[in-house]
């Protein structure tokens, strides 16, 4: 065996795109810990700690909170394959790329998909939600709380209230809000919420936290048909993670260590303090963008604190701005896509990356890239 130092040297980037976001040094340290087997009591202890800490971030007291081995899309697919049955009707609130992905997944499950559309960057009012759900009477509704393709925040309360009044389960994507903004699963009445590790939690990509309400769990237990995916079947996963600890798959142990540490950091900081940090850095960034002459795409009251979408200024080309930021400062940001292609920049101020120092760095770099 070779005793040489690691031969791989990755470049150091400032990750200010829509994710992955910068990883906290303590999380890197956790990933260097020796791995144990996927049936080792230590692993299950780490997993139990994760479940408790995740409930804090989700804002829930659900018993059923767990982690899917896979990225945020695996969380999305878990929600869809377990809670949307073939032939059943699902209402999707469509105002961005990730609600389109939900549509695609539900369609592949052969659900009857109905969409309420809004321009990218806008959100739905409670009255629109109520009308849509009352008219369609679906078995489930799905929406994206933090739409990373547009920078808009859709509060869940109105949608969930209307859905429950008409007996539908509520699925919410909180990939870009978890750990950076209020997710409020219990207060809003969300039945299934899923997320990813690589955004406001300050962890690498690779796991998808998910939480399920007692109501949805009852529904799942009574479900007669078998979900089309074996890997994402929550009933099988429960057997592995809960008391039976029956082998299901080989969990990515180092990622569990990473998430456990990232969540411990959230707890130490305190959720309210963490939200306040994200909000104030977002506001400082938006003020700085305004002084550079950049306008925001989303109305102030609907903006994410984690992901900012300034419009590309007249006469500038987004790709050129991004190239200059990378060449001059090793800064990664992203452009818009779909209807927002070439029209907005997508700039993340999230997790470990949300700091006054990074806001200053970003503004200085943008000023010179736009010059
Ligand atoms: C809102 C939202 N949902 C789902 C996903 C999919 O997550 P992943 O790329 O980790 O599979 C993303 C990724 O950016 C996202 O922003």
Coordinates of C-alpha atoms and ligand atoms in Angstrom, one line a residue:
X1 CA 0.0 0.0 0.0
X2 CA 1.3 3.5 -0.8
X3 CA 2.0 5.9 2.0
X4 CA 2.1 8.9 -0.4
X5 CA 0.0 11.9 0.5
X6 CA -3.4 12.1 -1.3
X7 CA -2.8 12.7 -5.0
X8 CA -6.0 14.6 -5.6
X9 CA -5.9 18.4 -5.1
X10 CA -9.2 20.1 -5.7
X11 CA -9.3 23.8 -6.4
X12 CA -10.6 26.1 -3.6
X13 CA -13.7 28.0 -4.9
X14 CA -15.9 30.5 -3.2
X15 CA -19.3 28.8 -3.7
X16 CA -21.9 31.5 -4.0
X17 CA -24.1 29.8 -6.5
X18 CA -27.5 28.0 -5.7
X19 CA -25.6 25.1 -4.1
X20 CA -23.5 23.4 -3.2
X21 CA -22.6 26.0 -0.6
X22 CA -19.4 26.4 1.4
X23 CA -18.8 23.5 3.8
X24 CA -18.0 24.4 7.5
X25 CA -14.5 23.2 8.5
X26 CA -16.0 21.2 11.3
X27 CA -18.1 19.3 8.8
X28 CA -15.0 18.4 6.7
X29 CA -13.4 17.3 10.0
X30 CA -16.3 15.0 10.7
X31 CA -16.0 13.4 7.3
X32 CA -12.4 12.4 8.1
X33 CA -13.6 10.2 11.0
X34 CA -13.1 6.5 10.6
X35 CA -16.2 4.8 9.1
X36 CA -18.0 2.1 10.9
X37 CA -20.3 -0.5 9.4
X38 CA -23.8 0.4 8.4
X39 CA -25.2 -1.9 11.1
X40 CA -22.9 -0.7 13.8
X41 CA -24.6 0.7 17.0
X42 CA -22.5 3.8 16.6
X43 CA -24.0 4.5 13.2
X44 CA -27.5 4.1 14.5
X45 CA -26.7 6.4 17.4
X46 CA -25.5 9.1 14.9
X47 CA -28.6 8.5 12.9
X48 CA -30.8 9.0 16.0
X49 CA -29.0 12.3 16.8
X50 CA -29.6 13.4 13.2
X51 CA -33.3 12.7 13.4
X52 CA -33.7 14.8 16.6
X53 CA -31.6 17.7 15.2
X54 CA -33.5 17.6 11.9
X55 CA -36.8 18.0 13.7
X56 CA -35.5 21.3 15.1
X57 CA -34.8 22.6 11.6
X58 CA -38.0 21.3 10.1
X59 CA -40.0 22.8 13.0
X60 CA -41.8 19.6 13.8
X61 CA -42.3 17.0 16.5
X62 CA -42.9 14.2 13.9
X63 CA -41.6 10.8 15.0
X64 CA -41.0 10.0 11.3
X65 CA -38.0 12.0 10.3
X66 CA -35.2 10.4 8.5
X67 CA -32.5 10.8 5.9
X68 CA -32.6 9.3 2.4
X69 CA -29.2 8.3 0.9
X70 CA -29.2 10.5 -2.2
X71 CA -29.4 14.2 -3.1
X72 CA -32.4 16.5 -2.8
X73 CA -34.0 14.9 -5.9
X74 CA -34.0 11.6 -4.0
X75 CA -36.0 13.3 -1.3
X76 CA -38.4 14.6 -3.9
X77 CA -38.8 11.2 -5.5
X78 CA -39.3 9.6 -2.1
X79 CA -42.2 11.9 -1.4
X80 CA -43.7 11.3 -4.9
X81 CA -43.4 7.5 -5.0
X82 CA -44.6 6.9 -1.5
X83 CA -47.4 9.5 -1.3
X84 CA -48.8 9.8 -4.8
X85 CA -50.4 6.6 -6.1
X86 CA -50.7 5.8 -9.8
X87 CA -54.1 7.1 -11.1
X88 CA -54.6 9.5 -8.2
X89 CA -54.9 13.3 -8.7
X90 CA -52.1 15.6 -7.7
X91 CA -52.2 19.4 -7.8
X92 CA -48.9 21.1 -8.4
X93 CA -48.2 24.8 -7.8
X94 CA -46.0 25.5 -10.8
X95 CA -43.9 28.7 -10.6
X96 CA -40.3 27.4 -11.3
X97 CA -38.0 24.7 -12.4
X98 CA -38.3 22.5 -9.3
X99 CA -42.1 22.4 -9.5
X100 CA -41.6 21.3 -13.1
X101 CA -39.4 18.5 -11.8
X102 CA -42.2 17.5 -9.3
X103 CA -44.6 17.4 -12.3
X104 CA -42.2 15.2 -14.2
X105 CA -41.8 12.8 -11.3
X106 CA -45.6 12.6 -10.6
X107 CA -46.3 12.1 -14.3
X108 CA -43.8 9.2 -14.4
X109 CA -45.7 7.7 -11.5
X110 CA -48.8 7.9 -13.8
X111 CA -50.6 10.2 -11.5
X112 CA -53.2 12.6 -12.9
X113 CA -51.3 15.8 -12.7
X114 CA -53.0 19.2 -12.6
X115 CA -51.0 22.4 -12.5
X116 CA -51.7 26.0 -11.5
X117 CA -49.2 28.2 -13.2
X118 CA -47.6 31.5 -12.3
X119 CA -44.7 33.4 -13.9
X120 CA -41.3 32.4 -12.5
X121 CA -40.5 34.7 -9.5
X122 CA -44.2 35.1 -8.3
X123 CA -45.9 33.1 -5.6
X124 CA -49.5 31.9 -5.0
X125 CA -52.0 33.7 -2.7
X126 CA -54.1 31.8 -0.2
X127 CA -57.2 32.5 -2.2
X128 CA -55.7 31.1 -5.4
X129 CA -54.6 28.0 -3.5
X130 CA -58.1 27.5 -2.0
X131 CA -59.8 28.0 -5.4
X132 CA -57.5 25.5 -7.2
X133 CA -57.8 22.8 -4.6
X134 CA -61.5 23.2 -4.1
X135 CA -62.0 22.9 -7.9
X136 CA -59.7 19.9 -8.4
X137 CA -60.3 17.9 -5.2
X138 CA -56.9 16.2 -5.4
X139 CA -55.5 13.4 -3.3
X140 CA -52.3 15.3 -2.8
X141 CA -50.8 18.8 -3.5
X142 CA -47.2 19.7 -4.0
X143 CA -45.3 22.9 -3.9
X144 CA -41.8 24.4 -3.6
X145 CA -41.3 26.6 -0.5
X146 CA -37.9 28.0 -1.6
X147 CA -37.7 28.0 -5.4
X148 CA -34.0 28.0 -6.3
X149 CA -34.6 28.8 -9.9
X150 CA -36.4 32.1 -9.1
X151 CA -35.4 33.2 -5.6
X152 CA -39.1 33.2 -4.4
X153 CA -40.4 32.0 -1.0
X154 CA -43.9 30.4 -1.0
X155 CA -45.3 30.2 2.5
X156 CA -47.0 26.9 3.1
X157 CA -49.8 27.8 5.5
X158 CA -52.4 28.8 2.9
X159 CA -51.8 25.9 0.7
X160 CA -51.8 23.4 3.5
X161 CA -54.9 24.8 5.1
X162 CA -56.8 24.5 1.8
X163 CA -55.5 21.0 1.1
X164 CA -56.5 19.7 4.5
X165 CA -60.0 21.3 4.2
X166 CA -60.4 19.1 1.1
X167 CA -58.7 16.0 2.5
X168 CA -55.5 16.2 0.5
X169 CA -51.9 15.4 1.7
X170 CA -49.4 18.2 1.4
X171 CA -45.9 17.7 0.0
X172 CA -43.4 20.6 0.4
X173 CA -39.9 21.0 -1.1
X174 CA -37.7 22.9 1.4
X175 CA -34.3 22.1 -0.2
X176 CA -33.2 25.8 -0.2
X177 CA -34.9 26.9 3.1
X178 CA -33.9 24.2 5.6
X179 CA -31.4 25.6 8.1
X180 CA -31.6 29.2 6.7
X181 CA -35.2 30.2 6.9
X182 CA -38.3 29.2 8.8
X183 CA -39.7 25.9 7.4
X184 CA -42.5 25.6 9.9
X185 CA -43.7 22.1 9.1
X186 CA -46.0 21.7 12.1
X187 CA -47.2 25.3 12.2
X188 CA -48.0 25.3 8.5
X189 CA -49.5 21.8 8.6
X190 CA -47.2 20.2 6.1
X191 CA -47.5 16.4 5.7
X192 CA -44.3 15.6 3.9
X193 CA -41.3 17.9 3.6
X194 CA -38.0 17.0 2.1
X195 CA -34.7 18.8 1.7
X196 CA -31.0 18.4 0.7
X197 CA -27.8 18.8 2.7
X198 CA -25.9 21.1 0.4
X199 CA -27.6 24.4 0.8
X200 CA -28.3 26.3 4.1
X201 CA -27.0 23.4 6.2
X202 CA -23.4 24.0 5.1
X203 CA -22.8 20.3 4.3
X204 CA -21.8 18.6 1.0
X205 CA -24.4 17.2 -1.3
X206 CA -25.4 13.5 -0.8
X207 CA -28.3 13.2 1.7
X208 CA -32.0 14.1 1.6
X209 CA -33.7 14.8 5.0
X210 CA -37.4 14.0 5.0
X211 CA -40.2 14.3 7.6
X212 CA -43.7 12.8 7.5
X213 CA -46.7 13.8 9.7
X214 CA -48.7 11.2 11.7
X215 CA -51.6 11.7 9.2
X216 CA -49.4 10.9 6.2
X217 CA -47.8 8.0 8.0
X218 CA -51.3 6.5 8.7
X219 CA -52.1 7.0 5.0
X220 CA -48.8 5.2 4.0
X221 CA -49.4 2.3 6.4
X222 CA -52.9 1.8 4.8
X223 CA -51.6 2.1 1.2
X224 CA -52.6 -1.0 -0.7
X225 CA -50.3 -0.6 -3.8
X226 CA -46.5 -1.1 -3.6
X227 CA -44.4 2.0 -4.4
X228 CA -42.7 1.7 -7.8
X229 CA -39.3 2.3 -6.2
X230 CA -37.7 -0.3 -4.0
X231 CA -34.8 1.9 -3.0
X232 CA -37.0 4.8 -1.8
X233 CA -39.7 2.7 -0.2
X234 CA -40.2 4.4 3.2
X235 CA -41.7 1.3 4.8
X236 CA -38.6 -0.7 4.0
X237 CA -36.3 2.1 5.1
X238 CA -38.1 2.3 8.4
X239 CA -37.2 -1.4 9.0
X240 CA -33.6 -0.5 8.6
X241 CA -33.4 2.7 10.6
X242 CA -35.8 1.8 13.4
X243 CA -35.7 -1.1 15.8
X244 CA -35.4 -4.1 13.4
X245 CA -32.2 -2.6 11.8
X246 CA -32.8 -4.9 8.9
X247 CA -30.2 -4.4 6.2
X248 CA -31.6 -2.3 3.3
X249 CA -28.7 -0.6 1.7
X250 CA -25.2 0.4 2.7
X251 CA -25.7 3.9 4.1
X252 CA -23.1 6.5 3.2
X253 CA -21.6 6.7 6.7
X254 CA -19.3 9.7 6.2
X255 CA -22.1 11.8 4.9
X256 CA -24.1 10.9 8.0
X257 CA -21.2 12.1 10.1
X258 CA -21.1 15.3 8.0
X259 CA -24.8 16.0 8.5
X260 CA -24.6 15.2 12.2
X261 CA -21.9 17.8 12.6
X262 CA -23.7 20.4 10.4
X263 CA -26.8 20.0 12.5
X264 CA -24.9 20.3 15.7
X265 CA -23.5 23.6 14.5
X266 CA -27.1 24.7 13.7
X267 CA -28.1 23.9 17.3
X268 CA -25.2 25.7 18.8
X269 CA -25.9 28.8 16.8
X270 CA -29.6 28.6 17.6
X271 CA -32.2 28.5 14.9
X272 CA -33.5 32.1 15.5
X273 CA -30.0 33.5 15.4
X274 CA -29.3 31.5 12.3
X275 CA -32.3 32.9 10.5
X276 CA -31.4 36.4 11.7
X277 CA -27.9 36.0 10.2
X278 CA -29.3 34.8 6.9
X279 CA -31.8 37.6 6.8
X280 CA -29.4 40.4 7.7
X281 CA -26.7 39.2 5.2
X282 CA -29.3 38.9 2.5
X283 CA -30.6 42.4 3.2
X284 CA -27.1 43.9 3.2
X285 CA -26.4 42.1 -0.1
X286 CA -29.5 43.4 -1.7
X287 CA -28.7 47.0 -0.5
X288 CA -25.2 46.6 -2.0
X289 CA -26.6 45.4 -5.3
X290 CA -28.9 48.4 -5.4
X291 CA -25.9 50.7 -5.0
X292 CA -24.4 48.9 -8.0
X293 CA -27.6 49.7 -9.9
X294 CA -28.9 46.1 -9.9
X295 CA -32.6 45.4 -9.4
X296 CA -34.1 42.3 -7.8
X297 CA -36.4 40.0 -9.8
X298 CA -38.6 39.0 -6.8
X299 CA -40.8 41.4 -4.8
X300 CA -39.2 42.2 -1.4
X301 CA -41.8 40.4 0.7
X302 CA -41.4 37.1 -1.3
X303 CA -37.6 36.9 -1.4
X304 CA -35.5 34.1 -0.2
X305 CA -32.7 35.0 2.3
X306 CA -30.6 32.1 1.0
X307 CA -30.7 32.8 -2.7
X308 CA -30.7 36.2 -4.4
X309 CA -31.8 36.8 -8.0
X310 CA -30.7 40.2 -9.2
X311 CA -31.7 41.0 -12.8
X312 CA -28.8 41.1 -15.3
X313 CA -28.2 44.8 -16.0
X314 CA -29.1 46.2 -19.4
X315 CA -26.1 45.7 -21.8
X316 CA -24.4 43.0 -19.7
X317 CA -24.2 39.3 -20.5
X318 CA -24.6 36.9 -17.5
X319 CA -22.1 34.4 -18.8
X320 CA -19.5 37.1 -19.1
X321 CA -20.1 38.3 -15.5
X322 CA -19.8 34.8 -14.3
X323 CA -16.6 34.1 -16.2
X324 CA -15.0 37.3 -14.8
X325 CA -16.0 36.4 -11.2
X326 CA -14.4 32.9 -11.6
X327 CA -11.3 34.2 -13.3
X328 CA -10.7 37.1 -11.0
X329 CA -11.9 35.8 -7.6
X330 CA -12.6 32.0 -7.9
X331 CA -16.2 32.9 -7.2
X332 CA -19.0 30.6 -8.5
X333 CA -22.4 32.1 -9.0
X334 CA -25.1 30.8 -11.5
X335 CA -27.3 32.3 -14.2
X336 CA -31.0 31.9 -14.7
X337 CA -32.6 29.2 -16.9
X338 CA -35.9 28.4 -18.5
X339 CA -37.9 31.7 -18.8
X340 CA -35.2 33.5 -16.7
X341 CA -32.2 32.4 -18.9
X342 CA -29.9 35.4 -19.5
X343 CA -32.2 37.6 -17.3
X344 CA -31.1 37.0 -13.7
X345 CA -28.1 35.9 -11.8
X346 CA -28.5 33.4 -9.0
X347 CA -26.3 34.2 -6.0
X348 CA -26.4 32.1 -2.8
X349 CA -25.8 33.6 0.7
X350 CA -26.5 30.5 2.6
X351 CA -25.3 28.2 5.4
X352 CA -21.6 28.8 6.3
X353 CA -21.4 31.1 3.3
X354 CA -23.8 33.6 4.7
X355 CA -21.5 36.2 6.4
X356 CA -20.8 39.9 6.3
X357 CA -17.3 39.2 5.0
X358 CA -18.7 37.2 2.0
X359 CA -21.3 39.8 1.2
X360 CA -18.4 42.4 1.0
X361 CA -16.3 40.1 -1.1
X362 CA -19.2 39.4 -3.5
X363 CA -20.1 43.0 -3.9
X364 CA -16.5 44.0 -4.5
X365 CA -16.1 41.3 -7.1
X366 CA -19.4 42.1 -8.8
X367 CA -18.5 45.7 -9.0
X368 CA -15.3 44.9 -10.9
X369 CA -17.0 42.2 -13.0
X370 CA -19.7 44.7 -14.1
X371 CA -17.3 47.6 -14.8
Ligands
LIG1 C1 -35.7 23.6 -4.7 C2 -34.9 22.4 -5.1 N1 -35.5 21.2 -5.1 C3 -34.8 20.1 -5.4 C4 -33.5 20.1 -5.8 C5 -32.7 18.9 -6.2 O1 -31.7 18.7 -5.4 P1 -30.4 17.9 -5.9 O2 -29.8 18.7 -7.0 O3 -29.5 17.9 -4.6 O4 -30.8 16.6 -6.3 C6 -32.8 21.4 -5.8 C7 -31.4 21.5 -6.2 O5 -30.9 22.6 -6.4 C8 -33.6 22.5 -5.4 O6 -33.0 23.7 -5.4

